Short mmCIF file of C-alpha atoms in Angstrom, two decimals:
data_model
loop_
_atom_site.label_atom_id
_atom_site.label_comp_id
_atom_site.label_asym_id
_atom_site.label_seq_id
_atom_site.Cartn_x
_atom_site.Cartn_y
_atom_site.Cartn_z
CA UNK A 1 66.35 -43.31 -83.67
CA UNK A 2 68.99 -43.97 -81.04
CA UNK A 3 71.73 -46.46 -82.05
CA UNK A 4 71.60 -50.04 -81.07
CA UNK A 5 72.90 -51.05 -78.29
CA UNK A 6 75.72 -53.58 -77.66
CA UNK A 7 73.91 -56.66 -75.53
CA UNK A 8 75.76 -57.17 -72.59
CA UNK A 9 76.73 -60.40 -70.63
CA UNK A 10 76.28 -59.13 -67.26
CA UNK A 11 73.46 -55.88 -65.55
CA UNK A 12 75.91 -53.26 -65.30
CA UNK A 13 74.73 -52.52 -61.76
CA UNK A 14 77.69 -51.44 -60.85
CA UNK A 15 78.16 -48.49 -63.13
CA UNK A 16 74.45 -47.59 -62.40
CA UNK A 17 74.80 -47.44 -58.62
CA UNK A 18 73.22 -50.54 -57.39
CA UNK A 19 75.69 -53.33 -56.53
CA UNK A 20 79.66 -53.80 -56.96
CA UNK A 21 80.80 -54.68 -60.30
CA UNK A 22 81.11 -58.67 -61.10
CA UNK A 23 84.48 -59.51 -60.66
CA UNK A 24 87.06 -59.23 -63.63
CA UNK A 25 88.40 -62.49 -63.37
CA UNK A 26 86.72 -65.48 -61.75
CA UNK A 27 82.80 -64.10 -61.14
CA UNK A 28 80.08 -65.07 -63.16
CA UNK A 29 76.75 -63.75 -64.56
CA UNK A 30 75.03 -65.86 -61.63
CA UNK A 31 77.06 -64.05 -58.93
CA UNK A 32 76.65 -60.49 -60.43
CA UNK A 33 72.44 -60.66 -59.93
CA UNK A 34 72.87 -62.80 -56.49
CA UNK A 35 74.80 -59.66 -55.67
CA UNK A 36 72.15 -57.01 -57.53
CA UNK A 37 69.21 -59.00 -55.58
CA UNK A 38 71.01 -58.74 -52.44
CA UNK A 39 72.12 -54.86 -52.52
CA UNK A 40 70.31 -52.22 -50.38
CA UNK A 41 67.25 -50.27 -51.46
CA UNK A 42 67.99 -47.06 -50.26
CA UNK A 43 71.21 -45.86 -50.33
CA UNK A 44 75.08 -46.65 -52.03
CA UNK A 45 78.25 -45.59 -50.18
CA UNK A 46 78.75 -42.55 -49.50
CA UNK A 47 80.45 -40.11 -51.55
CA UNK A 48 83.69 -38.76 -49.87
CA UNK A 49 84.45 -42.91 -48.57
CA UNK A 50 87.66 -43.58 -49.83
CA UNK A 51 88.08 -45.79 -52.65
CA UNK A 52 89.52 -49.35 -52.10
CA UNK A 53 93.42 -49.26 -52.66
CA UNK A 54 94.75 -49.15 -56.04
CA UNK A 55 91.01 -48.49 -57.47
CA UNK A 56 89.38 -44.96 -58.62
CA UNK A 57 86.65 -43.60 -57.28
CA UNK A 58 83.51 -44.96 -59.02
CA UNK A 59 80.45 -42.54 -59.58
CA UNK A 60 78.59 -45.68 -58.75
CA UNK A 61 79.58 -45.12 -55.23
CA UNK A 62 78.50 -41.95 -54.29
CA UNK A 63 75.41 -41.70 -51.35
CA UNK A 64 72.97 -40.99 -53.97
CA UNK A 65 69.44 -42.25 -52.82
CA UNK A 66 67.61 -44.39 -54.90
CA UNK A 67 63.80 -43.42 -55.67
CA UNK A 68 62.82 -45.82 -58.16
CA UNK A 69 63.28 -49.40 -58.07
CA UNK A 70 63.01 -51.56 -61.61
CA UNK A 71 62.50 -55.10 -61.68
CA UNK A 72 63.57 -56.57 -65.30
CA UNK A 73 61.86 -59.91 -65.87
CA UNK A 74 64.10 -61.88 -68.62
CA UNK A 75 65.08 -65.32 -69.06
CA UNK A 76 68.64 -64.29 -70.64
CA UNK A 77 70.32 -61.20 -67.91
CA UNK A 78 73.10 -61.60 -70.21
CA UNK A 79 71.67 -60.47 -72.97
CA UNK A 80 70.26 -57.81 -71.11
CA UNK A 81 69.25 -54.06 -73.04
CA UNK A 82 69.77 -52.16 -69.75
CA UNK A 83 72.20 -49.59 -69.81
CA UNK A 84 74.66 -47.93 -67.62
CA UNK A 85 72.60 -44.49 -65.81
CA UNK A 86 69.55 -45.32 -64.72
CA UNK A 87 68.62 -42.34 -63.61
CA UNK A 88 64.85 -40.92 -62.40
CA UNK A 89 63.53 -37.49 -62.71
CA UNK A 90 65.82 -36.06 -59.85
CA UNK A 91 69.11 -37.70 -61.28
CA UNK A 92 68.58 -40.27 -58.66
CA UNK A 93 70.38 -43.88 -59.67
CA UNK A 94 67.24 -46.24 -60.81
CA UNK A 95 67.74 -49.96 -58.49
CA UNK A 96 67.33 -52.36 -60.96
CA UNK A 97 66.54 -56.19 -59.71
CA UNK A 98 66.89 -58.98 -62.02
CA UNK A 99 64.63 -62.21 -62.50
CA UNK A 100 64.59 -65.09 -64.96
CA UNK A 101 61.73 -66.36 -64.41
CA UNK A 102 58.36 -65.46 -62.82
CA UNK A 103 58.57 -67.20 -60.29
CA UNK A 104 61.61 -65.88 -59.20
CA UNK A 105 59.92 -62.70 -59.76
CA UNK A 106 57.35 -63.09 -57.52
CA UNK A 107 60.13 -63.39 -54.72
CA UNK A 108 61.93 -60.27 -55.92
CA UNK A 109 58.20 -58.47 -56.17
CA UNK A 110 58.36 -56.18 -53.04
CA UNK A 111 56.56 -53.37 -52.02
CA UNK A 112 59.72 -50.81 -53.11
CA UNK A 113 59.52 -52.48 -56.54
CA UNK A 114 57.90 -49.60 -58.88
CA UNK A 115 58.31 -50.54 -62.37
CA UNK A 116 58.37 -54.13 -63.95
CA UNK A 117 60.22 -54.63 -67.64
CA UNK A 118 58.89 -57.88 -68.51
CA UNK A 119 60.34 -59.85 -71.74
CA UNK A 120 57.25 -61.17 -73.69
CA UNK A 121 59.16 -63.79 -75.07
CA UNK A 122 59.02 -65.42 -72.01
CA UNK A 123 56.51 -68.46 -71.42
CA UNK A 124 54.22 -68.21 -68.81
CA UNK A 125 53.91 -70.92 -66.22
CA UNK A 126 51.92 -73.61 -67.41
CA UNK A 127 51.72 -72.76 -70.89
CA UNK A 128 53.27 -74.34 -73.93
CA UNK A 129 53.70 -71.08 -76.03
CA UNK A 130 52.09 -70.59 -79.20
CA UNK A 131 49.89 -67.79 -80.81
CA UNK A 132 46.95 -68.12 -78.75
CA UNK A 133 49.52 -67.82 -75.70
CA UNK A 134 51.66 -64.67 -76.81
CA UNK A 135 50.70 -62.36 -73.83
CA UNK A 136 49.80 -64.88 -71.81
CA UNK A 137 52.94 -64.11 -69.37
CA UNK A 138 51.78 -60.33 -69.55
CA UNK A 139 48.98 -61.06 -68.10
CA UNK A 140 49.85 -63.66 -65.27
CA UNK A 141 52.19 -60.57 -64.37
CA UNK A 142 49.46 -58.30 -64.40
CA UNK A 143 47.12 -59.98 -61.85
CA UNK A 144 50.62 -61.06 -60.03
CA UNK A 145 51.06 -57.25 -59.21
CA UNK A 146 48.11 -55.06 -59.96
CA UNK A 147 49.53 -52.05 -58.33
CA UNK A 148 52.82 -51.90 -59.89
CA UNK A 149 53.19 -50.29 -63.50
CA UNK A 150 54.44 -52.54 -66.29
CA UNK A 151 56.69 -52.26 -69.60
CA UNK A 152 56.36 -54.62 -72.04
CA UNK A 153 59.75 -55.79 -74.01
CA UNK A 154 59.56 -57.28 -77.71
CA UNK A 155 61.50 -57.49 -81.04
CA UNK A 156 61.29 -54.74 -83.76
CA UNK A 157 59.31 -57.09 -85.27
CA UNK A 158 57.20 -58.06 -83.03
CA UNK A 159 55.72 -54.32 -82.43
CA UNK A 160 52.40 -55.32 -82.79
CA UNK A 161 52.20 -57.59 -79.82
CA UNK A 162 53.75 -54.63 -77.69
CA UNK A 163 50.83 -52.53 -78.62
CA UNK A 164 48.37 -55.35 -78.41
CA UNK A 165 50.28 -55.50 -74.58
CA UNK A 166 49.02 -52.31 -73.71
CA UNK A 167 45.80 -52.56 -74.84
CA UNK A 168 45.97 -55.65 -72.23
CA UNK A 169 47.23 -53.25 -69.73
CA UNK A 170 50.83 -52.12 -69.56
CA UNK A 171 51.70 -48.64 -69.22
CA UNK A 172 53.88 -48.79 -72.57
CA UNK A 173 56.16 -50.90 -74.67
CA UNK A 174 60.07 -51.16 -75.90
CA UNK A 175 61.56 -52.55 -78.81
CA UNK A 176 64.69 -54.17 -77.52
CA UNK A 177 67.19 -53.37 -80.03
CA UNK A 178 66.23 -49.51 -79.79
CA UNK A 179 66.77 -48.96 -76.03
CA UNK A 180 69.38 -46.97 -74.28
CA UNK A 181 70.03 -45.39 -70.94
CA UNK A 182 67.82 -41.89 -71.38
CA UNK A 183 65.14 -43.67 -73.17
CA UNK A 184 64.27 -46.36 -70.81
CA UNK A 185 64.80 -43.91 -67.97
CA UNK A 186 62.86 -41.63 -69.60
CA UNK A 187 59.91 -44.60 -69.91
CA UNK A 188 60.12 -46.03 -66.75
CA UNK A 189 59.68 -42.65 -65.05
CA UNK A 190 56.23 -42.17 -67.49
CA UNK A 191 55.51 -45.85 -66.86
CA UNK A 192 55.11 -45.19 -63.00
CA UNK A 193 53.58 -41.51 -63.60
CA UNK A 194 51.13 -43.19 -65.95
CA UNK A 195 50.12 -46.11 -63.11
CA UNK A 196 49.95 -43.83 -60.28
CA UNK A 197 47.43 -41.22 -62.43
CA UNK A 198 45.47 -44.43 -63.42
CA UNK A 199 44.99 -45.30 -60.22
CA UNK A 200 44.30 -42.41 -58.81
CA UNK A 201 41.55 -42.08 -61.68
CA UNK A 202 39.79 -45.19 -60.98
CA UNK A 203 39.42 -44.68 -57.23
CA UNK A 204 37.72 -41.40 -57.89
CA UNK A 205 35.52 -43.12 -60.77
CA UNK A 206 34.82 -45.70 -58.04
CA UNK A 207 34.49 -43.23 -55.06
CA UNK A 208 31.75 -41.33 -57.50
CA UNK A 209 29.98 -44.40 -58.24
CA UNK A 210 29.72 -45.41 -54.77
CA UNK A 211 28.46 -42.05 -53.76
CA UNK A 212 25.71 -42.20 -56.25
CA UNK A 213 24.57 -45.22 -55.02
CA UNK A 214 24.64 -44.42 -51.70
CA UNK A 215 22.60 -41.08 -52.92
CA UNK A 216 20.02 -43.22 -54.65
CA UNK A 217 19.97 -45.75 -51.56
CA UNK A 218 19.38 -43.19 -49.54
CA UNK A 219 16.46 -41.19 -51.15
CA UNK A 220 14.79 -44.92 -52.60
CA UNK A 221 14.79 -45.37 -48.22
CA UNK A 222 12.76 -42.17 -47.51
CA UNK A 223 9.26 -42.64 -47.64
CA UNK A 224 6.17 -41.87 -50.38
CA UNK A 225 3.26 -40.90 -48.68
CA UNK A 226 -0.12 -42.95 -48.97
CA UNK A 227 -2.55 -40.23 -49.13
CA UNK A 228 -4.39 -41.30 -51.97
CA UNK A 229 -8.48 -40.41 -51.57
CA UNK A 230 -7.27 -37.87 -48.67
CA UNK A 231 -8.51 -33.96 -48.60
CA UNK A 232 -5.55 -33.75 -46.67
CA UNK A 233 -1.92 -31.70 -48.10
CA UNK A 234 1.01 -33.02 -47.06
CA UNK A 235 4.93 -31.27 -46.77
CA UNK A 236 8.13 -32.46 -45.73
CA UNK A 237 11.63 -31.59 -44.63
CA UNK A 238 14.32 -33.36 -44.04
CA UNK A 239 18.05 -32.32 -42.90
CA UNK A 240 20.54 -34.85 -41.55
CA UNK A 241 23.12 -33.91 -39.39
CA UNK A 242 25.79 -35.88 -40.85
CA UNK A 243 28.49 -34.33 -43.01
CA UNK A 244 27.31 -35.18 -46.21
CA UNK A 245 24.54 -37.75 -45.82
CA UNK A 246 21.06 -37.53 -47.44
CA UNK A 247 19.61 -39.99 -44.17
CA UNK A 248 19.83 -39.41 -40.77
CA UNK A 249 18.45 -40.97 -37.59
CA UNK A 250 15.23 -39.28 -38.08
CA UNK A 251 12.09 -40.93 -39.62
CA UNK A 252 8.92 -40.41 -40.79
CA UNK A 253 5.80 -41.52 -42.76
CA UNK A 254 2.56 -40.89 -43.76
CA UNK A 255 -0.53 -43.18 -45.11
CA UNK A 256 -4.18 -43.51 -45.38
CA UNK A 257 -5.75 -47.17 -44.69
CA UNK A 258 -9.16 -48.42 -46.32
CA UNK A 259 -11.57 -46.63 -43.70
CA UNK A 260 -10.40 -43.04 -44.77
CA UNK A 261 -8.09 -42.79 -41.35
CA UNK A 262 -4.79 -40.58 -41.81
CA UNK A 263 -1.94 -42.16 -39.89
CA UNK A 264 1.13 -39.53 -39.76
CA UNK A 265 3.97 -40.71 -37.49
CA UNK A 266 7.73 -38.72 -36.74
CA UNK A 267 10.51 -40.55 -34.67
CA UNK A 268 13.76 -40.17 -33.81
CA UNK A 269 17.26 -42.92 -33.58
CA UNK A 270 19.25 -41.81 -30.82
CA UNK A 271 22.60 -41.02 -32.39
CA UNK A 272 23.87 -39.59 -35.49
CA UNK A 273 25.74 -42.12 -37.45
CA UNK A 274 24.92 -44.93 -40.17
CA UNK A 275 23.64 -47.67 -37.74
CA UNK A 276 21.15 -45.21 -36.28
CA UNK A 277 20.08 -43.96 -39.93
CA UNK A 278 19.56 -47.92 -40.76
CA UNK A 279 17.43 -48.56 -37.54
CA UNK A 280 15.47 -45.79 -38.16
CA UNK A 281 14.74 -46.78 -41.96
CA UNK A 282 13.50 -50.39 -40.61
CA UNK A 283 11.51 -48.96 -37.72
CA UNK A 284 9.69 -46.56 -40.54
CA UNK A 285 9.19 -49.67 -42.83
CA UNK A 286 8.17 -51.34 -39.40
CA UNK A 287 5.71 -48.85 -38.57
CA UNK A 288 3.85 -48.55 -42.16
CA UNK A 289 3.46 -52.72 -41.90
CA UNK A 290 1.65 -52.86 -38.45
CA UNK A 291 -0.62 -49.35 -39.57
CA UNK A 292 -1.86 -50.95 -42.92
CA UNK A 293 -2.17 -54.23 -40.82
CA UNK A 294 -4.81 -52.60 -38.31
CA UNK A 295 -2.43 -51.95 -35.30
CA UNK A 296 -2.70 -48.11 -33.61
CA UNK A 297 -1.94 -46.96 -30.03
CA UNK A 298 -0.36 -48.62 -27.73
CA UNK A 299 -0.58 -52.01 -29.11
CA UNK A 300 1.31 -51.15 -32.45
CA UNK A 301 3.66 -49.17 -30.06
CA UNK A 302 4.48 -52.10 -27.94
CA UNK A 303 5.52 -54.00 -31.17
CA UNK A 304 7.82 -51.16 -32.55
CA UNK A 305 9.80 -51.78 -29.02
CA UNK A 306 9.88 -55.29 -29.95
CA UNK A 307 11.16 -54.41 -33.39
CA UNK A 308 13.94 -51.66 -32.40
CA UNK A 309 14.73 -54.24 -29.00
CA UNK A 310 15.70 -56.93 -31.87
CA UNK A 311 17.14 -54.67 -34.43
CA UNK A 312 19.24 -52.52 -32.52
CA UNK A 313 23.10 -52.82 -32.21
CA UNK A 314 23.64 -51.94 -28.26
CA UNK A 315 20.98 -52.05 -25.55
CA UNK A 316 21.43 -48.32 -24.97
CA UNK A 317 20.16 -47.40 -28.02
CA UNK A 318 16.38 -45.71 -27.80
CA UNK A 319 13.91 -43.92 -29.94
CA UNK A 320 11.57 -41.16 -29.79
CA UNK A 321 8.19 -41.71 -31.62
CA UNK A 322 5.30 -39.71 -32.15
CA UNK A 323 1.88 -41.07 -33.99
CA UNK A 324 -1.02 -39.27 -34.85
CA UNK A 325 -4.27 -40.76 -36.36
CA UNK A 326 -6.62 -38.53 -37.52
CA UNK A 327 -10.57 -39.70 -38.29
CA UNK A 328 -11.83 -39.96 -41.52
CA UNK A 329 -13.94 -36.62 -40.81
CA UNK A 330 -11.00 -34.46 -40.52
CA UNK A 331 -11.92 -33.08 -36.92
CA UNK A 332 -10.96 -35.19 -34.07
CA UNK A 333 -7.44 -37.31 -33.59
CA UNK A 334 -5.51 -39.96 -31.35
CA UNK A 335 -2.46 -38.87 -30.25
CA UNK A 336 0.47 -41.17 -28.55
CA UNK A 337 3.87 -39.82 -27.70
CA UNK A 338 6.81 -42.10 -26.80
CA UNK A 339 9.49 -39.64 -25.23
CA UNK A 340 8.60 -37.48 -28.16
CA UNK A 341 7.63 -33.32 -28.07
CA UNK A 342 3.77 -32.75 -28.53
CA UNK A 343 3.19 -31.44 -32.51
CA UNK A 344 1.59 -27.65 -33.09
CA UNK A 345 -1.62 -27.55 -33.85
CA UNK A 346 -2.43 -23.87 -35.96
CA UNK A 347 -5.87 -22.83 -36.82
CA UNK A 348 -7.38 -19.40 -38.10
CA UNK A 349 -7.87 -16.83 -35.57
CA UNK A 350 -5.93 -19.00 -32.86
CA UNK A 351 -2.55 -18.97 -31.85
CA UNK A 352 -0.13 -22.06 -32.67
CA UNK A 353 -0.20 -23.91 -29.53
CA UNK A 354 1.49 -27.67 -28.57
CA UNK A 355 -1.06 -30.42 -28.10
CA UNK A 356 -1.12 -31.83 -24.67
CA UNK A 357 1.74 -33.84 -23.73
CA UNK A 358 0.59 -35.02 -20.16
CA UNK A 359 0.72 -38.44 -20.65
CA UNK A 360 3.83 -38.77 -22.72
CA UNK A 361 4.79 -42.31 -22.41
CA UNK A 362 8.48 -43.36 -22.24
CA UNK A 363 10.88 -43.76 -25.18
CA UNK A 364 10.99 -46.85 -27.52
CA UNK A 365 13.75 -49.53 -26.27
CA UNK A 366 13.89 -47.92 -22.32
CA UNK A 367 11.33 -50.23 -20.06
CA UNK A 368 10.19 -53.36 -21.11
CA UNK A 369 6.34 -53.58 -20.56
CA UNK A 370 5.62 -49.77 -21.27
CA UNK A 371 2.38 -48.51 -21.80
CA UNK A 372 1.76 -45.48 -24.63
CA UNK A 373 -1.53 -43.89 -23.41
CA UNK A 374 -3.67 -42.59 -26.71
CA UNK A 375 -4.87 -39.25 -26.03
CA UNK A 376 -7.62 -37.52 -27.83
CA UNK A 377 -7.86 -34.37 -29.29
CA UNK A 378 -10.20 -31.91 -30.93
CA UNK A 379 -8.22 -30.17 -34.71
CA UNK A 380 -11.60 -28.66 -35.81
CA UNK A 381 -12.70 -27.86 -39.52
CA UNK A 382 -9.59 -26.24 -40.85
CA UNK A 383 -6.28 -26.66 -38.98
CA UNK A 384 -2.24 -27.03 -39.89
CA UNK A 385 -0.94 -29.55 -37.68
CA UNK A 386 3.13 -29.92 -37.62
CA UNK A 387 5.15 -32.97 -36.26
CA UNK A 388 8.95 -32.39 -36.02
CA UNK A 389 12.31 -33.94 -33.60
CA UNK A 390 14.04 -32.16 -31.53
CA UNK A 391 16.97 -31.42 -33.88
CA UNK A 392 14.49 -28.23 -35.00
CA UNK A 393 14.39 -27.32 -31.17
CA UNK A 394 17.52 -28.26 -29.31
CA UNK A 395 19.80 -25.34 -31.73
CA UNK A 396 21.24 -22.63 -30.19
CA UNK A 397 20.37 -19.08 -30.09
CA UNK A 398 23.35 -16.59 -30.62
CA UNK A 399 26.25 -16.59 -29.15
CA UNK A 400 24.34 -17.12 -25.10
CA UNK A 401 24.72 -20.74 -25.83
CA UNK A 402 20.53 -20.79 -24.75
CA UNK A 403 18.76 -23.68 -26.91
CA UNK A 404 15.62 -22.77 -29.02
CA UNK A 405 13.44 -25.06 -27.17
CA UNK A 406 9.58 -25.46 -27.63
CA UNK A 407 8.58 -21.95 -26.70
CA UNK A 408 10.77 -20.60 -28.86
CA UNK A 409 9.65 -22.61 -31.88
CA UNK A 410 6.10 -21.52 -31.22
CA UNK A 411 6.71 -18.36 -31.27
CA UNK A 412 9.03 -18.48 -34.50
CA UNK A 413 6.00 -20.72 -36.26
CA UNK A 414 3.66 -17.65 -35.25
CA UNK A 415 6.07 -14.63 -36.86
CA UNK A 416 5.94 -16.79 -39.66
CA UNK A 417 2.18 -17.78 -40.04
CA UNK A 418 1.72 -13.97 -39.24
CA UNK A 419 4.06 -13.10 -42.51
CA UNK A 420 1.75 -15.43 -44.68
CA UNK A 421 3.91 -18.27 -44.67
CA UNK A 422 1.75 -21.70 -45.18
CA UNK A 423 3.41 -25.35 -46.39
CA UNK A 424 6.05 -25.95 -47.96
CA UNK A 425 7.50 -22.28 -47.58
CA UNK A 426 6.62 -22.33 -43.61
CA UNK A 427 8.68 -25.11 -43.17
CA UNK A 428 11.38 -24.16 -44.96
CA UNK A 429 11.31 -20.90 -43.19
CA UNK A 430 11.56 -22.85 -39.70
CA UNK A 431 14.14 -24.97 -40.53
CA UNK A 432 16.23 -21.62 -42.67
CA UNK A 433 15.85 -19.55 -39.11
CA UNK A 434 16.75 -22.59 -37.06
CA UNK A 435 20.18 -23.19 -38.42
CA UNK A 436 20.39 -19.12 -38.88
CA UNK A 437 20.21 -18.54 -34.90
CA UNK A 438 22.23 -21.25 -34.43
CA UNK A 439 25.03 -19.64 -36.19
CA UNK A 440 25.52 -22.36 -38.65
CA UNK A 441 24.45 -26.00 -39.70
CA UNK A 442 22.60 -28.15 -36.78
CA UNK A 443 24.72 -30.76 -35.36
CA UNK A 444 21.47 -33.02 -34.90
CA UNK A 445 19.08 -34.28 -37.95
CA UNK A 446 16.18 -32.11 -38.53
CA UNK A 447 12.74 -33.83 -39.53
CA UNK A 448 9.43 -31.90 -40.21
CA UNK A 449 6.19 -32.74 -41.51
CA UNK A 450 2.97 -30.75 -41.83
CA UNK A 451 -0.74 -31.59 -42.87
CA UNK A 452 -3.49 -29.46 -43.61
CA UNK A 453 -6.86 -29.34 -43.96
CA UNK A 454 -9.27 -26.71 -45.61
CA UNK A 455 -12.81 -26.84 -45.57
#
């Protein structure tokens, strides 16, 4: 154990780098920390100034910069432990400030402060003392500066309150009569280590659990199909564009209503970021409401508009839409596209061909008063029919720069039927070659949805 230490009447800033020496004859203990408060953060005087006449050169003056500032929170700075050399990892000169009181703490608690040494004997403001009070100043210090790390200070008897202090939350604790200059160096310098990796910890615990949420926000928005009763199979994929995001602009849904119709429906947010993922999320929800509610064509197309018109964040903002509803029977459907490419309709013995797309109506959100005209179309007994956004068509193809386009994915979709690819592992196959031509991942969100029917 290091030898006590003689308690001094004045902060020997001085000899540690920070601030001239008190005066021998007429200063005072007041002037010494006016002067410590007062000195510069940074730098001392340089080394190779010359002394003041009839002085030595002091090491205290050399241009040694200071890295770690200490702020020493005691009612008595004249019966302060602190010790000449201060010094940090780098044998930099440790700024110490001085306060007797919190409040006067609070003024001297800057941004360059690093390290408090707070007295637990002192009272804290507005509180009578007493057991029930005995780290009551710790912890108005604590919420006073949150950031900054913290050493508690108490009496070799009193150890137990110094560990109860950081169980509270300081980064360690010092029994006054055992201190000296390398060992509260030595603890400041873990004290601020110790904060910093704390920190550092928490925001990554706190950056995980807001990615998890986000991650089960995200997957809770896309949908569940309502195909209960249905002959009908049903596949999925979904890709977003954005770095990182499970939910994209795209959206899509599926469901069956009480007369045994099969309402699929694909759409698509102008835009990339989290406002478009959010509009497209409420015109899904949107869309499932009005279906289950009786509205098809271009009457529960005309509300959508009203819905996206209301919801969305600049008047420039549009959406694609595509909606499909498909008779009880299995044969026959309504088509309505909204600015939207036709789906691919594949049945045995046929080539994959797009359904018409003649009367494509405009966009959601671009002309008030639009009209969606619902087009009908013939599927037959057994058919795959595949709804997707143009994030699966607008890639590029090798290095020419040339975009998939429509053609293209027809073709692709028929290499792949041709290999014996069906559902789930045609799809991913599409979307797998996609990004493959394109020479890496797709800048847009990729949606795709297929149903099929067997006799």
């Amino acid at each position: 154990m290091p030898a006590p230490v003689p308690r001094q009447r004045a902060i020997p800033a001085a000899e540690s780098g920070q601030a001239p020496a008190a005066p021998p004859n007429g200063g005072s203990v007041q002037d010494s920390a006016e002067a410590l408060a007062a000195a510069p953060c940074t730098t001392a005087p340089s080394e190779n100034a010359a002394a003041p006449a009839g002085t030595a050169p002091d090491r205290a003056e050399t241009a040694v910069p200071t890295n770690l500032t200490l702020l020493l929170i005691e009612d008595d700075p004249g019966g302060s432990p602190i010790v000449p050399d201060l010094l940090d990892q780098a044998g930099k000169p440790i700024r110490v400030r001085t306060a007797r009181n919190l409040t006067e703490a609070e003024r001297l608690l800057t941004d360059d402060v690093h390290c408090i040494l707070l007295d637990l004997a002192l009272p804290a403001p507005g509180r009578a003392g007493g057991d029930d009070d005995e780290l009551a100043v710790l912890q108005h210090v604590l919420e006073l500066a949150p950031r900054h790390a913290v050493l508690a200070l108490t009496s070799a008897d009193d150890t137990e309150r110094g560990a109860e202090a950081v169980r509270v939350g300081a980064q360690d604790y010092l029994v006054r009569d055992e201190l000296d200059g390398r060992l509260l160096s030595r603890a400041i310098r873990y004290a601020v280590e110790r904060k910093r990796s704390d920190s550092a910890e928490r925001r990554l615990a706190e950056g995980r659990l807001r990615a998890q949420e986000n991650a089960r926000l995200e997957r809770g928005l896309l949908p569940t199909p309502l195909l209960e009763g249905s002959p009908l199979r049903f596949a999925a994929r979904y890709r977003p564009g954005r770095s990182r995001a499970l939910l994209g602009g795209d959206f899509y849904d599926v469901v069956r209503t009480p007369d045994g119709t099969v309402h699929a429906m694909i759409g698509d947010v102008c835009g990339h970021g989290p406002d478009e993922a959010a509009l497209g999320v409420e015109l899904r929800i949107a869309w499932r409401a009005l279906t289950l509610a009786g509205l098809c064509g271009d009457e529960l197309l005309g509300t959508l508009q009203q819905v996206l018109e209301h919801e969305r964040a600049d008047d420039e903002i549009f959406a694609t839409l595509c909606t499909v509803d498909i008779a009880p029977d299995g044969c026959r459907a309504g088509l309505c596209l909204a600015g939207h490419p036709s789906p691919l309709l594949v049945r045995p013995g046929l080539p994959a061909r797009l359904l018409p797309y003649d009367d494509n109506g405009p966009a959601l959100g671009l002309l008030s008063g639009a009209r969606w005209p619902r087009m009908q179309v013939e599927l037959g007994a057994e058919w795959s029919l595949m709804l997707y956004t143009d994030g699966l068509i607008e890639g590029r193809v090798g290095d020419s720069g040339e975009r998939l386009g429509q053609d293209g994915m027809v073709d692709m979709v028929r290499r792949q039927l041709t290999a014996g690819l069906h559902g789930e592992e045609l799809l991913q196959a599409a979307v797998s070659e996609v990004r493959d031509l394109n020479g890496g991942e797709l800048t847009d969100d990729v949606a795709v949805l297929l149903l099929d029917r067997a006799p």
